[in-house]
Amino acid sequence: MSQLVLSHVSKSYLSKQRPDTLLDVNLYVNQGECLGVVGPSGSGKSTLLRIIAGLETVTKGEVRFNQQVMTDTAATKRNLEMVFQKQALLPHMSVADNILFGLKNKGLKRADQRLRLKWVSQLFDIDGWLTRLPGQLSKEAVQRCAIAKAMAPQSELVLFDEPFTGLSGDARSQLRLELNRIQRQLGTTFVMVTHQYQDAMAIADKMAVLSHLRANAQTNLEQVGPPLELYHNPRNSHVAKIIGEPQMCLLKGTLVDLSHNLTTIELATGGTVRAQVDTRQGEVGNLVTLGIRAEHMQLANADKLVHVTAQVVGIDNFGCESVVHLMRQDQKMVMRLAATSHLPKVSDVGLHFPSEHCYLFNHQDIAFPRTSASLIY
Amino acid sequence: MSRRVNHARWWHHLILGGMACVVLTPVLLIIWVSFGSPGAQTGEFTLNHWRLVLGLGVKESDGSWTFSPFPALTWLGNSVKISLIYASLATLIAALAAYGLLRNQRASAHSLANMLLVLQFLPSVLAIVAVYILLRKLGMFVPLLGVNTHGGLILSYLGGVAFYIWFLKEQIAYLPREYEEGARVTNASAWQIFGHIVLPLLAPAFLVTFLIAFMTSFGEFPLASILLQKQTQYTLAVGAPNYLSPQYYHWGEFAAFAVLSSMPALLLLAMIQYWLLYLIPKWKKEK
């Protein structure tokens, strides 16, 4: 039984300054599950979270929690917690007072408030910061305390609005890890909005991808599913582009041969690529878009055929890996190479696109099923 | 470059010194006069003016005691009382109204807020007769708020609260909404949000509002002179001219009274300045 259900939720602002709109969003989250909502800024993901919190009204649709309709329930009556991206703690209260303020509002007795404060400060290891004002703490410490504040009342549902924004890489993954552990331990339901897909990939059991509302689109909820499902089988190029960094490289082309599990595509910029996709729905001559991720591109050598040639524009050498920026006519491409020793020394390189790692989208931007994907993960 | 910032140039001193002279000369003159203008042709140092104003009496050469005919301390007390009550009420009402206007999403709230500003352009002195008639009628039903009562005077002052609403509205607009939304999500009531978040975070703005309201009502003359007719009810602005009757100009006592009546406002200013500079920025500076 799903705990949080959003059915046909739509939100439109009358003013032109706020283009972020939600159209017909259907989502459900089970108890103890973590839903990660990703999408570009302005796609309405924060609005979605605010609708769940009750800080924003819906134009159409329904929000249900534990089988109860909450669409018109005031934010103060919803019994959930929310972690904000900015100003997550009140600046004039110490961390302990901030946490106690939340507990007091829930109607807990004074002794229980103290116990809960002690419990949560141990859980998140923030004992040393309790007496400090938020302004005296680092960004990471503030976010950690803010999350502790949200977890302290032990609500069934906790919402996160970009909780890791502004944190450095290590602090980010550390906090992510802890949050994940605590969520499993307490069985709390999470909904987390983030524009960094890695945050959602790391924590979420289920991911939802929102995009800008396109003309004639039925909804701006592009796809919902387990994180790896979204990575390996994106439904369209929007999902494919949001999930993955550097962005997936998309190349226009035409179907030229549909052998039953090896499709041949001729690229508009020249070159021929084979992809392991099921193109029973396609026909020879169809316009398609070929997608390949930066981590799957390879340098061609004696064993690996050259599919495409490109010019090297620049190389970011990170030691553990190198990111090679390529250019083919007007098309930018990015390739990730694991080892530093094979860096191309020449300006023109031959690229090999492994057929099992190629994605293919038809002229309506719907992905052809990948026959290889199920074997990979 | 940093040197220039640290040390004022000679012409900075000149300009600031000149401005200080212009501001301080009348003040020093009044203090001087209140002590009997010592050094002037007819003057000599005396504390008599102060004794009279403070109600202590002066022993004449024939052994009799002279007292001031005016209850100066009562007037001062009246002024302080009225101004404190008015400033507190004005700040509270303005704060609640501004908060309500700003956080109300309806279009009418926006136009109402704009109307408040327009209202300020009407000179309120012109409404004195209307205010008098209204208060006389009101006094028939609520004696505490009629003509010749301090309640009535405070009520009529409160008609000018629109400026403070407008002023505070601008201040509240700068408060990040996340603070309030965060509290709403944790089940805090509107009063808790106001008391625990808006009030402490905007304390400087509220203190300044309080101070401005106190100052305006403390020296207010036109309304007070029309609405208060008993001598024991006078505020200092209404009472002070009594020292300068056509028969005799008690300049010394007038000056002593003037110096005395500036004390409460000065004290309040010093306190508020202390709060603003030392107590409130504690959490702001460290941000």
Short mmCIF file of C-alpha atoms in Angstrom, two decimals, chain A residues 255 257-263 275-284 286 360 362 367-371:
data_model
loop_
_atom_site.label_atom_id
_atom_site.label_comp_id
_atom_site.label_asym_id
_atom_site.label_seq_id
_atom_site.Cartn_x
_atom_site.Cartn_y
_atom_site.Cartn_z
CA LEU A 255 18.30 3.98 -39.88
CA ASP A 257 19.80 -1.55 -41.70
CA LEU A 258 17.53 -3.38 -39.25
CA SER A 259 19.09 -6.78 -38.75
CA HIS A 260 17.11 -8.26 -35.95
CA ASN A 261 19.29 -7.28 -33.02
CA LEU A 262 21.99 -5.13 -34.56
CA THR A 263 20.74 -1.88 -36.04
CA ALA A 275 23.51 -0.35 -31.83
CA GLN A 276 22.04 -3.30 -29.97
CA VAL A 277 18.46 -2.09 -29.86
CA ASP A 278 15.12 -3.58 -30.75
CA THR A 279 13.99 -1.62 -33.80
CA ARG A 280 10.97 -3.69 -34.76
CA GLN A 281 8.96 -0.47 -34.45
CA GLY A 282 11.25 1.36 -36.87
CA GLU A 283 11.76 1.36 -40.59
CA VAL A 284 14.74 1.88 -42.83
CA ASN A 286 13.61 6.75 -40.24
CA LEU A 360 18.61 5.03 -29.87
CA ASN A 362 13.09 7.65 -32.71
CA ALA A 367 13.73 5.19 -26.92
CA PHE A 368 13.93 1.90 -28.77
CA PRO A 369 14.29 -0.91 -26.21
CA ARG A 370 17.90 -1.85 -25.64
CA THR A 371 18.45 -5.56 -26.06
#
